mmCIF file of C-alpha atoms in Angstrom:
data_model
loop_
_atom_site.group_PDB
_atom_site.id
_atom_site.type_symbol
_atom_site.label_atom_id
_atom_site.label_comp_id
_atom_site.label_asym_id
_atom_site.label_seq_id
_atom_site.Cartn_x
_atom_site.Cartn_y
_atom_site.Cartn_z
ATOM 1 C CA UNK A 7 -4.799 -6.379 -24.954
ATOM 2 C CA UNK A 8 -2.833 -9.027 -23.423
ATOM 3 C CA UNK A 9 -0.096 -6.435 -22.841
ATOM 4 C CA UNK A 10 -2.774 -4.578 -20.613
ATOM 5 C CA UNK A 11 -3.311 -8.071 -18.946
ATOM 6 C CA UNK A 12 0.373 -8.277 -18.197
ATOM 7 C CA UNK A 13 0.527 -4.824 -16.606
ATOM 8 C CA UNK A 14 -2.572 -5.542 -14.264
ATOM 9 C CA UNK A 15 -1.332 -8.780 -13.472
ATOM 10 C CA UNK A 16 2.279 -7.471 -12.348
ATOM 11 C CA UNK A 17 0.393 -4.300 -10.714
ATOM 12 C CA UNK A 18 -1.711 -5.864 -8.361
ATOM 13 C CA UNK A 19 0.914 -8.305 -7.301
ATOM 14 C CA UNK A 20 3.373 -5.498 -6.947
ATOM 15 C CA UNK A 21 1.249 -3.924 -4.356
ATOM 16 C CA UNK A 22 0.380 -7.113 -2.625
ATOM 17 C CA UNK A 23 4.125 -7.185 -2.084
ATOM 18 C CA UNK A 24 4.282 -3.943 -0.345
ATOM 19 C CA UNK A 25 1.277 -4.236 1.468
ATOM 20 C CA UNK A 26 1.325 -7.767 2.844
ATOM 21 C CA UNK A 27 5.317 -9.113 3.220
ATOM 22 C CA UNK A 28 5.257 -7.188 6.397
ATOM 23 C CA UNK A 29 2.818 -9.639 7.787
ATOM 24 C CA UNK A 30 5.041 -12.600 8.155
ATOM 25 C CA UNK A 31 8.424 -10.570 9.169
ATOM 26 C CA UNK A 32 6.883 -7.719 11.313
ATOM 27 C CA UNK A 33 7.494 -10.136 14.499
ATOM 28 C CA UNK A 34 11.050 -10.393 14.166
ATOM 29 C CA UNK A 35 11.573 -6.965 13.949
ATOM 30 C CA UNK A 36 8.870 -6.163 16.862
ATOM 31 C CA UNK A 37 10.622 -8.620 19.313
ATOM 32 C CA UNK A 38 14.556 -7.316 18.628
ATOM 33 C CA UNK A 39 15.903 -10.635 16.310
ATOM 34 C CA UNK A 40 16.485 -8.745 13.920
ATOM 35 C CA UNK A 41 16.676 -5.219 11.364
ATOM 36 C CA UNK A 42 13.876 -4.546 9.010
ATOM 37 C CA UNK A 43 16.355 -4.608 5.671
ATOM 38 C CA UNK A 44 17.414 -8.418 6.606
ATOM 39 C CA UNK A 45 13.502 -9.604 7.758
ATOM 40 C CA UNK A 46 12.088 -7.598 4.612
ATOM 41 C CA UNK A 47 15.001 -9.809 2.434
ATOM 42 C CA UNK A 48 13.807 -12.916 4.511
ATOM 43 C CA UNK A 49 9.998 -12.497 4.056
ATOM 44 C CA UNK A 50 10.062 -11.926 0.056
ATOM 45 C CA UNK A 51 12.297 -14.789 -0.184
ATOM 46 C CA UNK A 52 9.451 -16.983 1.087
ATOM 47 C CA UNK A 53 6.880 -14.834 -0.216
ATOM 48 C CA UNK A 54 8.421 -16.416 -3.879
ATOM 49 C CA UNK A 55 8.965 -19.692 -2.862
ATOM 50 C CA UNK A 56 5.646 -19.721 -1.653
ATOM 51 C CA UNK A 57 3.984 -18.414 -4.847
ATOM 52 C CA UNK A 58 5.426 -20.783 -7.166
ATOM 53 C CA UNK A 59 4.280 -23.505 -4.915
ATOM 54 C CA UNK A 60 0.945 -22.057 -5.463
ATOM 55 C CA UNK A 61 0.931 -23.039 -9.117
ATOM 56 C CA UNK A 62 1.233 -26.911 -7.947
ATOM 57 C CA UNK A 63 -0.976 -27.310 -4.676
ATOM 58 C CA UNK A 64 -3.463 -24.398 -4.013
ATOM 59 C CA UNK A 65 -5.787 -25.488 -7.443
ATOM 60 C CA UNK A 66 -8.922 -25.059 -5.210
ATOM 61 C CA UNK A 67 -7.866 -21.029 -4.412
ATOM 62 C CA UNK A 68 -7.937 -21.081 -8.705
ATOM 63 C CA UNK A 69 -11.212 -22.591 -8.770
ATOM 64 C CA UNK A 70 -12.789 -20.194 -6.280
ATOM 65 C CA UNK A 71 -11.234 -17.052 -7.674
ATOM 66 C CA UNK A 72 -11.683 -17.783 -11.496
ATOM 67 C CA UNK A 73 -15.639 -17.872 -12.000
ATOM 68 C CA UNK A 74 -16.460 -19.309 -8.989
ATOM 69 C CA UNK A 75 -17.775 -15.966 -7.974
ATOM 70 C CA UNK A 76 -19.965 -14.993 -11.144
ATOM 71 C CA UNK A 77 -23.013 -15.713 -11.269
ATOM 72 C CA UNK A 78 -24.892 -18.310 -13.372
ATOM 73 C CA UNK A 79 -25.071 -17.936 -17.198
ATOM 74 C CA UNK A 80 -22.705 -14.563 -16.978
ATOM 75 C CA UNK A 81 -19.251 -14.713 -18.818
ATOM 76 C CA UNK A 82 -16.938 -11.816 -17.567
ATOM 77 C CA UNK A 83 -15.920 -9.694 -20.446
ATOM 78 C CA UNK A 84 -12.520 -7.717 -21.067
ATOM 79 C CA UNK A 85 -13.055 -4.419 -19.230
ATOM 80 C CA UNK A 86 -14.522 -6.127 -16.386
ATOM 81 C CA UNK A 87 -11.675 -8.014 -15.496
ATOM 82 C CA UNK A 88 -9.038 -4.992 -15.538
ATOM 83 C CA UNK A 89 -11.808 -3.165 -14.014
ATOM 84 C CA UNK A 90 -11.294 -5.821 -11.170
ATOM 85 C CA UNK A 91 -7.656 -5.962 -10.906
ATOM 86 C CA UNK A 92 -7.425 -1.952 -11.563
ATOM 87 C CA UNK A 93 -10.059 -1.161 -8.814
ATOM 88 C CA UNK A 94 -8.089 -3.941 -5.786
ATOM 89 C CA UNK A 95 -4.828 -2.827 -6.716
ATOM 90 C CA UNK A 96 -5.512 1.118 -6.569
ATOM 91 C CA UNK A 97 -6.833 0.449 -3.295
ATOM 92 C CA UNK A 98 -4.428 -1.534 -1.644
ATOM 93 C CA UNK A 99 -2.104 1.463 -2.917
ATOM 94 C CA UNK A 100 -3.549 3.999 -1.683
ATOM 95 C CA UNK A 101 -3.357 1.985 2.007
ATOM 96 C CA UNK A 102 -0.012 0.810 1.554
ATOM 97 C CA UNK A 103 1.435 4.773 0.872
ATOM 98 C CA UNK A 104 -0.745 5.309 4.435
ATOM 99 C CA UNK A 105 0.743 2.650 5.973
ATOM 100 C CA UNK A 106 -2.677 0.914 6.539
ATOM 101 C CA UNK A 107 -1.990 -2.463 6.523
ATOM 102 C CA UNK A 108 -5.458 -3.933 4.431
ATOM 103 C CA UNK A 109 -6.435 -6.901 2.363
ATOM 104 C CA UNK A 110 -5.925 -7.614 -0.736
ATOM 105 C CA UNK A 111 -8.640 -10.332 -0.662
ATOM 106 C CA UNK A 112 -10.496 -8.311 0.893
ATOM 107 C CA UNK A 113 -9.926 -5.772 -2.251
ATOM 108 C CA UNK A 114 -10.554 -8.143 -4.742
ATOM 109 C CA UNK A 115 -14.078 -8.965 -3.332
ATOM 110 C CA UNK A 116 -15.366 -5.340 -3.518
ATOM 111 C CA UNK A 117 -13.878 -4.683 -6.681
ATOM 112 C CA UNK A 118 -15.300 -7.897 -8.085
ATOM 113 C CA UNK A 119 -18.870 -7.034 -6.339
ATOM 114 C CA UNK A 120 -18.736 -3.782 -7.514
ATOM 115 C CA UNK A 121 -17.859 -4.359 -11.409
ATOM 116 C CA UNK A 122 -20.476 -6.755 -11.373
ATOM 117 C CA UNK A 123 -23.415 -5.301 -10.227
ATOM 118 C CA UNK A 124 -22.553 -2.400 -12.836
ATOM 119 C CA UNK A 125 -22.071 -4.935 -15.287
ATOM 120 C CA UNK A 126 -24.682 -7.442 -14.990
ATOM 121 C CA UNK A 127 -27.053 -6.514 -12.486
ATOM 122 C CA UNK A 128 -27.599 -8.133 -9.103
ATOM 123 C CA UNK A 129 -27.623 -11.546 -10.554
ATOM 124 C CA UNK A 130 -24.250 -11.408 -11.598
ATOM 125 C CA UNK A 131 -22.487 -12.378 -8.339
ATOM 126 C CA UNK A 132 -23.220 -15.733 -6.582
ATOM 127 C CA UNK A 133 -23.997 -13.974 -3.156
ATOM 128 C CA UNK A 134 -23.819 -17.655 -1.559
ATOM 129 C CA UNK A 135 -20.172 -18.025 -2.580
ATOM 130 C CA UNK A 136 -19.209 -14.580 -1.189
ATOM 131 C CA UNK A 137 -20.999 -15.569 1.971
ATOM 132 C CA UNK A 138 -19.673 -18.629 2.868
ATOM 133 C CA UNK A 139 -16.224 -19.143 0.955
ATOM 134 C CA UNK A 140 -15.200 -15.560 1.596
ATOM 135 C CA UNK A 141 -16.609 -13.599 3.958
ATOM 136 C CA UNK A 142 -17.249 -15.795 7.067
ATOM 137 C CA UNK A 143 -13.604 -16.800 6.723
ATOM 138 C CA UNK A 144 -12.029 -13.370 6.539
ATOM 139 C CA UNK A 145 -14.279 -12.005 9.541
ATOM 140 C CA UNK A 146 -13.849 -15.010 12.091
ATOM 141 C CA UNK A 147 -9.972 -15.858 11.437
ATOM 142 C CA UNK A 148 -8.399 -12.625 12.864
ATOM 143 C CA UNK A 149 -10.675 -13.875 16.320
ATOM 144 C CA UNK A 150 -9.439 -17.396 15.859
ATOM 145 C CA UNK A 151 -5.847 -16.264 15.418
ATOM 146 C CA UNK A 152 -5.986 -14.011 18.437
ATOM 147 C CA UNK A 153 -7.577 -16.324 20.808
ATOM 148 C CA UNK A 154 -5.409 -19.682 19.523
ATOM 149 C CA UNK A 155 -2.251 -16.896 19.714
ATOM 150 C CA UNK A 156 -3.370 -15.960 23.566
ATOM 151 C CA UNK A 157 -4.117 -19.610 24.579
ATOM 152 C CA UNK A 158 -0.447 -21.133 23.867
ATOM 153 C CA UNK A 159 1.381 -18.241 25.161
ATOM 154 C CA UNK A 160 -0.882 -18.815 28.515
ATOM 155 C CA UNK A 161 -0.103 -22.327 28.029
ATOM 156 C CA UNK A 162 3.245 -22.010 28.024
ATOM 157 C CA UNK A 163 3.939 -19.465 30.859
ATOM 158 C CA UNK A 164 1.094 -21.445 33.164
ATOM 159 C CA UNK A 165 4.238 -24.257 33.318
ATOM 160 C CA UNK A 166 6.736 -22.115 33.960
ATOM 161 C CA UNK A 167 7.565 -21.190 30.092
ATOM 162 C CA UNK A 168 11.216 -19.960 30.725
ATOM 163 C CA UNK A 169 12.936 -22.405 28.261
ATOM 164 C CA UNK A 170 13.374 -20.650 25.255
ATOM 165 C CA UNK A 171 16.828 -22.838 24.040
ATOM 166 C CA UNK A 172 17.728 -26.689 23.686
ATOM 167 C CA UNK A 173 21.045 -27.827 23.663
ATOM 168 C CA UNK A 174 23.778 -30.547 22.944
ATOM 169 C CA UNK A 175 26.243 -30.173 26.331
ATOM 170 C CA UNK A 176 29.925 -31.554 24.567
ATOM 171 C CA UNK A 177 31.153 -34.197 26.530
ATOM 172 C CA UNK A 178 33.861 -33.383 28.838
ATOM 173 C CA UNK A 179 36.980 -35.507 29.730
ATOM 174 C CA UNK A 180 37.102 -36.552 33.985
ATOM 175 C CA UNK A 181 39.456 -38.680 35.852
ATOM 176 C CA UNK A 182 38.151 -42.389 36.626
ATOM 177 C CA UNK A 183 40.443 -44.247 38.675
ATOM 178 C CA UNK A 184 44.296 -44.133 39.354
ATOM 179 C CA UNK A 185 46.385 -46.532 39.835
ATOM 180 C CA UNK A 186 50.190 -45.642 41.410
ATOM 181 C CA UNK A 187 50.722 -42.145 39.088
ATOM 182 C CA UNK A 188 48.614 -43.295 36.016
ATOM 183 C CA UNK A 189 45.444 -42.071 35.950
ATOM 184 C CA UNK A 190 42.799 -42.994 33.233
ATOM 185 C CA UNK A 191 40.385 -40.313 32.051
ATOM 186 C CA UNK A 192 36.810 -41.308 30.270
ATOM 187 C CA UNK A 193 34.361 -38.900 27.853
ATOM 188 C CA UNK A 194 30.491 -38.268 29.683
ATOM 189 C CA UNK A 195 27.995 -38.781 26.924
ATOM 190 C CA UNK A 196 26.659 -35.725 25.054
ATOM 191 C CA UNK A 197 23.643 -34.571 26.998
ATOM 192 C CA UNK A 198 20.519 -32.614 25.718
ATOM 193 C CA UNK A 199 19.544 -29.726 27.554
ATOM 194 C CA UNK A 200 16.725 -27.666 27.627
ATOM 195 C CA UNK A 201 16.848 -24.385 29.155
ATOM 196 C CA UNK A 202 17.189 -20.656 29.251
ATOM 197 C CA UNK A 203 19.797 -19.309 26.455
ATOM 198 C CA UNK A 204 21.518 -17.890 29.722
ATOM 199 C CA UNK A 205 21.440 -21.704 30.959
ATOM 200 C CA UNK A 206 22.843 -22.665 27.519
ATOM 201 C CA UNK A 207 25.235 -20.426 27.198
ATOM 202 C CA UNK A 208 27.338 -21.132 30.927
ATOM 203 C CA UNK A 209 27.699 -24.709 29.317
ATOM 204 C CA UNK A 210 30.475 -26.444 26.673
ATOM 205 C CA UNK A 211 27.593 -26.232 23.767
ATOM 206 C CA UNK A 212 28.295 -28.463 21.065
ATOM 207 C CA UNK A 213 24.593 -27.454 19.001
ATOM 208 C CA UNK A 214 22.091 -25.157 19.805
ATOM 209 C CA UNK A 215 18.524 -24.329 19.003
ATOM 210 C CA UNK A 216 17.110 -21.458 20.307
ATOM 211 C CA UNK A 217 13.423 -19.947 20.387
ATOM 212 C CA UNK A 218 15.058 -16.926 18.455
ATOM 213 C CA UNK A 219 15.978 -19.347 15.833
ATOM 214 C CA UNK A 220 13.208 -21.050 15.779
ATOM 215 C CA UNK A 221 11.096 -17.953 15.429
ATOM 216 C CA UNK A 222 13.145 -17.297 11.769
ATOM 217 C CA UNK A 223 11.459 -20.978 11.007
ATOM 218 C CA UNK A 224 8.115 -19.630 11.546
ATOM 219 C CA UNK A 225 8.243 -16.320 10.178
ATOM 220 C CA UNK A 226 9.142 -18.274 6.910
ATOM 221 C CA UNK A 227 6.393 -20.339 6.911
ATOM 222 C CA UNK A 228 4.418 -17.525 7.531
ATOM 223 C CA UNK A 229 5.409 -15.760 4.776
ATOM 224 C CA UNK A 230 5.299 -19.078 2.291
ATOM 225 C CA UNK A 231 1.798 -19.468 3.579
ATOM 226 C CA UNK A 232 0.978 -16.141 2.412
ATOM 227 C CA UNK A 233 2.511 -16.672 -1.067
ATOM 228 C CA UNK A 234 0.854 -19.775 -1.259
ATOM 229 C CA UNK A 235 -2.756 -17.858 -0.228
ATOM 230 C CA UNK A 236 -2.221 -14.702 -2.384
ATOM 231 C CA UNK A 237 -0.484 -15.493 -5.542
ATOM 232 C CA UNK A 238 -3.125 -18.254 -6.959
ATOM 233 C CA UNK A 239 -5.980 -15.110 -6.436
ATOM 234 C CA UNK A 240 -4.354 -12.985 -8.626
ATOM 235 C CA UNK A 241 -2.927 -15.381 -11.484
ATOM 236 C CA UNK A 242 -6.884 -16.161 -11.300
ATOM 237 C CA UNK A 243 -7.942 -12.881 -11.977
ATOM 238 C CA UNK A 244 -5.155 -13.026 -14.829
ATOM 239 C CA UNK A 245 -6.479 -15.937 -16.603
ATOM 240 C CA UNK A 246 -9.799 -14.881 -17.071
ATOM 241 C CA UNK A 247 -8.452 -11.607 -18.836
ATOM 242 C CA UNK A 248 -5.725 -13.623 -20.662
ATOM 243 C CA UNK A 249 -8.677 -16.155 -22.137
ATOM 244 C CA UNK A 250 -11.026 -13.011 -23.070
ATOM 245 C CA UNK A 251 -7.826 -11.756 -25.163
ATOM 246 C CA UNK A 252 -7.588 -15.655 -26.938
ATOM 247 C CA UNK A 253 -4.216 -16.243 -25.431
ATOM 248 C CA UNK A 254 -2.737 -19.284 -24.599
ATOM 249 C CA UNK A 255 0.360 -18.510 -22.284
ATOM 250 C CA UNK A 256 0.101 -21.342 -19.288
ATOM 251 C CA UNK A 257 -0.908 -21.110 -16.183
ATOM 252 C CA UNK A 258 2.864 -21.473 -14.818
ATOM 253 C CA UNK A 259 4.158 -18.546 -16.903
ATOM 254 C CA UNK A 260 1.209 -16.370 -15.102
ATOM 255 C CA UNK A 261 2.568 -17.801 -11.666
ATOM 256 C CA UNK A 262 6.212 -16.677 -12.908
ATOM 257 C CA UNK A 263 5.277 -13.158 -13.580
ATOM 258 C CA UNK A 264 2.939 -12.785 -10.577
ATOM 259 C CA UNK A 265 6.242 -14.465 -8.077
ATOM 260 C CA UNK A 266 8.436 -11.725 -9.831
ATOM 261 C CA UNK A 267 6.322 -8.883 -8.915
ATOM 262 C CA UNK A 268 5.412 -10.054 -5.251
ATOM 263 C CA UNK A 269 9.119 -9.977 -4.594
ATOM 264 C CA UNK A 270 9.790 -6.785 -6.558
ATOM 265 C CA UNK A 271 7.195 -5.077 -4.500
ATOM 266 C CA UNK A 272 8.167 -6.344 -1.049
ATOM 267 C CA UNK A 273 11.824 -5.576 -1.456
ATOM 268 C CA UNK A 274 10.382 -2.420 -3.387
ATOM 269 C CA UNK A 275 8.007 -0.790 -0.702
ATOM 270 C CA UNK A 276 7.476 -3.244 2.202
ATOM 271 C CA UNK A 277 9.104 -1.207 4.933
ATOM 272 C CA UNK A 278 6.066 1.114 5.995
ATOM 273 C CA UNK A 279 3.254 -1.132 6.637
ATOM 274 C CA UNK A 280 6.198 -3.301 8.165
ATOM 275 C CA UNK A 281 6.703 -0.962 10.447
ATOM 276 C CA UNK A 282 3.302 -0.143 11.637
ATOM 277 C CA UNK A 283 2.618 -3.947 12.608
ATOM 278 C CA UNK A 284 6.506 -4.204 14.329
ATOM 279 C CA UNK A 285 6.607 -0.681 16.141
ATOM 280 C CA UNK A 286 2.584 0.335 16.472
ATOM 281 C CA UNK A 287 0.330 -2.399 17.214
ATOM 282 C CA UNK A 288 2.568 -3.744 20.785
ATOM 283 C CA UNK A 289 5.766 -4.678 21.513
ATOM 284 C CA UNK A 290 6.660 -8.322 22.172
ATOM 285 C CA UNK A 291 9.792 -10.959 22.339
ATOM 286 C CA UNK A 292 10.732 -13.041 20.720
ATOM 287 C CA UNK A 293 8.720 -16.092 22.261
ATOM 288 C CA UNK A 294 5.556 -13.956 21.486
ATOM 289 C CA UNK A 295 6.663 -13.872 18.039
ATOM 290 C CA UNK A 296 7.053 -17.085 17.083
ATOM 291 C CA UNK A 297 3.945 -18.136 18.486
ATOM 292 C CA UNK A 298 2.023 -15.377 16.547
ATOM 293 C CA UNK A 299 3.720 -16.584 13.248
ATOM 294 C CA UNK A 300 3.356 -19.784 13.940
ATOM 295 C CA UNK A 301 -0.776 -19.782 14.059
ATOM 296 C CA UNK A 302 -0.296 -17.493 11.045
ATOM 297 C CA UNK A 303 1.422 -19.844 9.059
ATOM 298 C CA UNK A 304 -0.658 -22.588 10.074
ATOM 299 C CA UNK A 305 -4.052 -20.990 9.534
ATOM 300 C CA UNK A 306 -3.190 -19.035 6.144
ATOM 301 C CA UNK A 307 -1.624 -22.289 4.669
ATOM 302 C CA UNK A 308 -4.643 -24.372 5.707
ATOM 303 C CA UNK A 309 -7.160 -21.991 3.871
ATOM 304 C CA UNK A 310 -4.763 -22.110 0.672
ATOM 305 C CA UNK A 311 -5.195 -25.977 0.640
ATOM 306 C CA UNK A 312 -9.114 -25.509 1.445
ATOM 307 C CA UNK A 313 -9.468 -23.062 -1.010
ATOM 308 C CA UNK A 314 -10.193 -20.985 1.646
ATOM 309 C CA UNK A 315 -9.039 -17.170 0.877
ATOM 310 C CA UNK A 316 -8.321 -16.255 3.872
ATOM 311 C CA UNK A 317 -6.555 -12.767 4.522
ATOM 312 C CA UNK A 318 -2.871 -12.839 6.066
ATOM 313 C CA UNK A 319 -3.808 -9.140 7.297
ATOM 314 C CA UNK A 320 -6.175 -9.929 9.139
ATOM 315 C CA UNK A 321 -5.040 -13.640 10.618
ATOM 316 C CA UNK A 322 -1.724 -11.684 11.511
ATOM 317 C CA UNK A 323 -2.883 -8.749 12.702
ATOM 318 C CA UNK A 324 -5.105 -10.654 14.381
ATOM 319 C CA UNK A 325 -2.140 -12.857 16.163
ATOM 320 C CA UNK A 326 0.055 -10.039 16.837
ATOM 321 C CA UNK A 327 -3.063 -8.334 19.219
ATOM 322 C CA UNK A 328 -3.292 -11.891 20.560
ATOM 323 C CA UNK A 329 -0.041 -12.059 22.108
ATOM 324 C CA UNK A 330 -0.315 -8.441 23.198
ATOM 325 C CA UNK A 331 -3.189 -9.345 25.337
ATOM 326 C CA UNK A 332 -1.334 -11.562 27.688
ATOM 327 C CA UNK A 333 0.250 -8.356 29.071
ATOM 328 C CA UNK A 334 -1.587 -5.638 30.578
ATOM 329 C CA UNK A 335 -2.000 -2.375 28.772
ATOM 330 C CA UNK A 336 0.816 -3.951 26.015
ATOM 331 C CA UNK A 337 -1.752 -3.252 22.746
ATOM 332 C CA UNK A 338 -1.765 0.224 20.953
ATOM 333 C CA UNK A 339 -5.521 0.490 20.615
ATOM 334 C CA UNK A 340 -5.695 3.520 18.590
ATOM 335 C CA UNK A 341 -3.459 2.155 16.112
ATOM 336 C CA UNK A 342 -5.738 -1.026 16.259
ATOM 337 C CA UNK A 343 -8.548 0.839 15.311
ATOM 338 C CA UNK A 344 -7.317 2.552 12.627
ATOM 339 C CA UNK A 345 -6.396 -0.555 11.023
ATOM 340 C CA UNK A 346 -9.805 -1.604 11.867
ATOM 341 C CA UNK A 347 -11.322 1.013 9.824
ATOM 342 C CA UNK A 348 -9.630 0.328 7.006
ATOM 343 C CA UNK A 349 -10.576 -3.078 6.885
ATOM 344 C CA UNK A 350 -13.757 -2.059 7.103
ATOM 345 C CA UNK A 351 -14.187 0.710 4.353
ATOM 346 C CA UNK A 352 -11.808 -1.569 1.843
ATOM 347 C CA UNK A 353 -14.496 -3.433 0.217
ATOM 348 C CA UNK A 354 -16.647 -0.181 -0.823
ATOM 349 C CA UNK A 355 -14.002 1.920 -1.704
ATOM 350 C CA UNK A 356 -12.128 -1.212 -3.702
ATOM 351 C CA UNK A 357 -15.545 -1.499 -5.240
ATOM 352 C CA UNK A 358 -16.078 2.475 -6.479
ATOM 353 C CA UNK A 359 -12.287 2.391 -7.643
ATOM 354 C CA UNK A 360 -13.494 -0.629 -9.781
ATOM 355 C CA UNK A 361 -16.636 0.264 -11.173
ATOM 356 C CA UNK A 362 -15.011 4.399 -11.707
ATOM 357 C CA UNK A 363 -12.021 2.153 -13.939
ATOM 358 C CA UNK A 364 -14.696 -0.307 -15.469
ATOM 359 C CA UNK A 365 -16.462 3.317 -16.900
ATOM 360 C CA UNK A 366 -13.812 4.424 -17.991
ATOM 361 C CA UNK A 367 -12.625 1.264 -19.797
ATOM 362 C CA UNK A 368 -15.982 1.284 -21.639
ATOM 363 C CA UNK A 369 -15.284 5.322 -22.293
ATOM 364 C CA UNK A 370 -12.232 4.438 -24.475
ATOM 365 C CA UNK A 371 -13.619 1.196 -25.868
ATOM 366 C CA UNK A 372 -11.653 -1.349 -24.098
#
């Protein structure tokens, strides 16, 4: 049993990797910094980091996704929770080989709603807690993302938003005073200078910081964020099978085998859905990049320290149309709503995958 716990666990976080490490690279691919193999590399780097640091700050994403779901009086049982994980993680599959990007938060819910209500009736999910804690968050982030996105990148070209480097001008040697045929030369200070990179680069540099380096800062945080948000979800749903099977393993050994499998499945499989939010959605540069990641990583990694599941999909997705509407005709709308749909239909289908698995769990006597 707890080897079946063990190959849910690693499943589900496997194709969270594929389906979701695209959200916190696609922009650096999209807006020319760089090639999908070294963002992919860069994303499921933080992706890890991120999901260990789940394990220490992001208790309250534990808390909602353990029992805080169930409904009063009901105790999960075995099948149910690989029901759960089966049911999320066949769906988010199924999208990822169709290059849908979807949520896997989103999957959870249905699958959890779904085993539920075939399990214990209509009492068996707090419908409050899937109300407030879940659903309100995941619908009205991807509009808060795209307005916030729009709004700075407005801001920024309403004052003339052409800096996109800051530099430290070397100081340069120049002739003082002279005095019969000795002169005497003196160093000017090291200046700071904030620019254009064309500005930058006509001058004796010293250091530079540029926006495209910059936007590597926040496409890391972006994808820490979403470590941070996703891994403590599906360690949850691990526990609660683990502790149905009397095992004791730790919660940290759970967070080590979830980490593993995140960056196993974004190295593994993260290219296509990459792709589709780099190449499909709009193009942008690189300032319209970093700006999208940024109010990714700030609004994911928020909800992870609220307890607030929000989806990285959707906040991301959400961002990237955000900066596309500052240009006219820039956003793919067909693409758009094809994603759309499949945010939509994930929580039913997640929740038939689920409740087909849970029968078939009780078939063989799981």
């Amino acid at each position: 049993m707890i080897v079946l716990v063990v190959i849910a666990g690693a499943l589900i976080a496997f194709v969270n990797g594929q389906n979701d490490v695209g959200k916190g690279i696609a922009t650096l691919v999209g807006s020319g910094v760089t090639n999908y193999r070294r963002a992919i590399v860069w994303g499921a780097i933080w992706t890890g980091i991120g999901a260990l640091a789940g394990s220490l700050i992001a208790g309250a994403m534990l808390a909602t996704f353990g029992q805080g779901l169930l409904g009063a009086g009901v105790t999960p049982t075995f099948a149910t929770a690989l029901a759960v994980v089966f049911g999320a993680a066949a769906w988010v599959l199924i999208a990822t080989r169709t290059g849908l990007p979807v949520s896997t938060t989103h999957a959870i819910i249905g699958a959890l709603t779904g085993v539920a209500l075939v399990a214990f009736g209509v009492t068996g999910v707090r419908w409050d807690a899937i109300e407030h804690k879940l659903l309100v968050p995941l619908l009205v982030s991807p509009f808060i993302a795209l307005g916030a996105t729009a709004a700075l990148l407005r801001i920024a070209r309403w004052h003339g938003g052409v800096a996109d480097c800051a530099c430290v001008v070397a100081p340069t040697p120049q002739l003082v005073s002279l005095r019969g045929s000795i002169g005497r030369l003196a160093l000017s200070p090291p200046t700071v200078m904030v620019a254009s990179s064309a500005a930058c680069a006509a001058q004796p540099v010293a250091a530079r910081v540029t926006m495209d380096h910059l936007h590597w800062v926040t496409s890391g945080a972006a994808s820490f964020a979403r470590g941070l948000n996703d891994a403590p979800k599906v360690v949850a749903l691990i526990l609660t099978g683990a502790a149905l099977t009397g095992s004791a393993i730790a919660p940290a050994s759970w967070f080590a085998i979830v980490t593993v499998a995140m960056v196993a499945g974004s190295l593994w499989g993260g290219l296509r859905v990459t792709r589709v939010l780099a190449e499909k959605v709009t193009r942008m540069d690189h300032r319209e990049g970093f700006v999208a990641n940024l109010v990714t990583a700030l609004l994911v990694g928020l909800g992870a320290w609220q307890g607030l599941p929000l989806s990285t999909t959707h906040v991301s997705t959400g961002a990237i149309i955000g900066a596309g509407t500052t240009r006219a005709r820039a956003i793919d709308w067909r693409t758009v709503r094809g994603m759309a749909l499949a945010w939509v239909v994930t929580i039913p289908l997640a929740a038939g995958l689920a409740m087909t698995a849970y029968g078939l769990l009780i078939t063989v006597g799981v």
